[in-house]
mmCIF file of C-alpha atoms in Angstrom:
data_model
loop_
_atom_site.group_PDB
_atom_site.id
_atom_site.type_symbol
_atom_site.label_atom_id
_atom_site.label_comp_id
_atom_site.label_asym_id
_atom_site.label_seq_id
_atom_site.Cartn_x
_atom_site.Cartn_y
_atom_site.Cartn_z
ATOM 1 C CA ALA W 1 11.580 14.446 1.483
ATOM 2 C CA ASN W 2 11.761 12.098 4.426
ATOM 3 C CA ILE W 3 11.385 8.608 2.917
ATOM 4 C CA VAL W 4 11.678 5.449 5.045
ATOM 5 C CA TYR W 5 11.195 1.713 4.523
ATOM 6 C CA VAL W 6 8.166 0.378 6.404
ATOM 7 C CA ALA W 7 7.387 -3.114 5.102
ATOM 8 C CA ALA W 8 7.677 -5.770 2.416
ATOM 9 C CA THR W 9 5.213 -8.394 1.276
ATOM 10 C CA ASN W 10 5.844 -11.742 -0.394
ATOM 11 C CA ASN W 11 3.095 -12.063 -3.014
ATOM 12 C CA LEU W 12 2.149 -15.438 -4.454
ATOM 13 C CA MET W 13 -0.419 -15.035 -7.224
ATOM 14 C CA LEU W 14 -0.891 -18.681 -8.100
ATOM 15 C CA ASP W 15 -3.829 -18.082 -10.447
ATOM 16 C CA GLU W 16 -1.624 -15.805 -12.540
ATOM 17 C CA GLY W 17 1.564 -17.833 -12.160
ATOM 18 C CA LYS W 18 3.334 -14.869 -10.553
ATOM 19 C CA HIS W 19 5.535 -14.357 -7.529
ATOM 20 C CA THR W 20 6.512 -10.805 -6.607
ATOM 21 C CA VAL W 21 7.898 -8.913 -3.642
ATOM 22 C CA THR W 22 6.512 -5.465 -2.878
ATOM 23 C CA ILE W 23 8.448 -2.924 -0.819
ATOM 24 C CA PHE W 24 6.412 -0.275 1.003
ATOM 25 C CA MET W 25 7.918 3.109 1.766
ATOM 26 C CA ARG W 26 6.507 6.024 3.747
ATOM 27 C CA ALA W 27 7.168 9.645 2.781
ATOM 28 C CA GLU W 28 6.110 13.002 4.103
ATOM 29 C CA SER W 29 4.053 15.258 1.863
ATOM 30 C CA GLN W 30 3.225 18.927 1.996
ATOM 31 C CA GLY W 31 -0.322 17.873 1.099
ATOM 32 C CA LEU W 32 -0.544 20.356 -1.754
ATOM 33 C CA ASP W 33 -0.905 17.990 -4.680
ATOM 34 C CA GLU W 34 -3.785 15.759 -5.636
ATOM 35 C CA PRO W 35 -2.867 12.283 -6.899
ATOM 36 C CA LYS W 36 -3.178 11.850 -10.673
ATOM 37 C CA VAL W 37 -3.956 8.725 -12.674
ATOM 38 C CA MET W 38 -0.992 8.357 -15.001
ATOM 39 C CA GLU W 39 -1.861 4.873 -16.320
ATOM 40 C CA PRO W 40 -5.633 4.870 -16.911
ATOM 41 C CA ASP W 41 -5.457 1.408 -18.465
ATOM 42 C CA LYS W 42 -4.148 0.061 -15.114
ATOM 43 C CA CYS W 43 -5.756 2.318 -12.501
ATOM 44 C CA GLN W 44 -9.207 3.892 -12.279
ATOM 45 C CA ARG W 45 -8.416 6.492 -9.631
ATOM 46 C CA TRP W 46 -6.245 7.564 -6.729
ATOM 47 C CA LEU W 47 -7.649 9.045 -3.556
ATOM 48 C CA TRP W 48 -6.513 9.990 -0.088
ATOM 49 C CA THR W 49 -8.153 7.921 2.647
ATOM 50 C CA ALA W 50 -7.528 6.982 6.243
ATOM 51 C CA TRP W 51 -5.832 3.583 6.638
ATOM 52 C CA GLU W 52 -8.804 2.306 8.650
ATOM 53 C CA ASP W 53 -11.208 3.362 5.883
ATOM 54 C CA LEU W 54 -9.562 1.381 3.088
ATOM 55 C CA PRO W 55 -12.121 -0.799 1.344
ATOM 56 C CA LYS W 56 -11.584 -4.408 2.404
ATOM 57 C CA TYR W 57 -12.492 -5.736 -1.039
ATOM 58 C CA ASN W 58 -10.651 -5.586 -4.339
ATOM 59 C CA LEU W 59 -7.400 -4.303 -2.826
ATOM 60 C CA PHE W 60 -4.116 -4.843 -4.647
ATOM 61 C CA LEU W 61 -2.831 -8.150 -3.181
ATOM 62 C CA PRO W 62 0.314 -6.705 -1.527
ATOM 63 C CA LEU W 63 -1.749 -3.973 0.128
ATOM 64 C CA ARG W 64 -4.324 -6.504 1.350
ATOM 65 C CA LEU W 65 -1.544 -8.703 2.785
ATOM 66 C CA LEU W 66 -0.056 -5.730 4.588
ATOM 67 C CA PHE W 67 -3.456 -4.657 5.931
ATOM 68 C CA ASP W 68 -4.328 -8.211 7.052
ATOM 69 C CA SER W 69 -1.004 -8.488 8.911
ATOM 70 C CA GLY W 70 -2.216 -5.852 11.381
ATOM 71 C CA PHE W 71 0.351 -3.327 10.213
ATOM 72 C CA HIS W 72 -0.562 0.346 10.604
ATOM 73 C CA PRO W 73 1.662 2.682 8.554
ATOM 74 C CA PHE W 74 1.098 5.682 10.796
ATOM 75 C CA ALA W 75 1.682 4.063 14.178
ATOM 76 C CA GLU W 76 4.585 5.717 15.944
ATOM 77 C CA HIS W 77 7.896 4.337 14.608
ATOM 78 C CA GLN W 78 6.276 1.119 13.353
ATOM 79 C CA THR W 79 7.817 -1.002 10.664
ATOM 80 C CA ALA W 80 6.263 -4.280 9.626
ATOM 81 C CA ARG W 81 7.627 -7.759 9.661
ATOM 82 C CA THR W 82 7.674 -9.200 6.191
ATOM 83 C CA ALA W 83 4.126 -10.303 5.479
ATOM 84 C CA ALA W 84 3.759 -13.694 3.796
#
């Protein structure tokens, strides 16, 4: 598997009293497997979607920060600056 670092986000969740850092990696897939929900108490579903078609509401904070930074994970050779 070809796995590369693409970005990191600095996540301040003041309402929850949390501060986390999320590291985003990109990997190649053969596209043969469907994603499975392994923690149904934490996740309703997984689905494949185009980056541009991600819903703009109710995204996991680190993913929203990355999206709002203008980062595109499939742009040629792009890695993101750390999003704050």
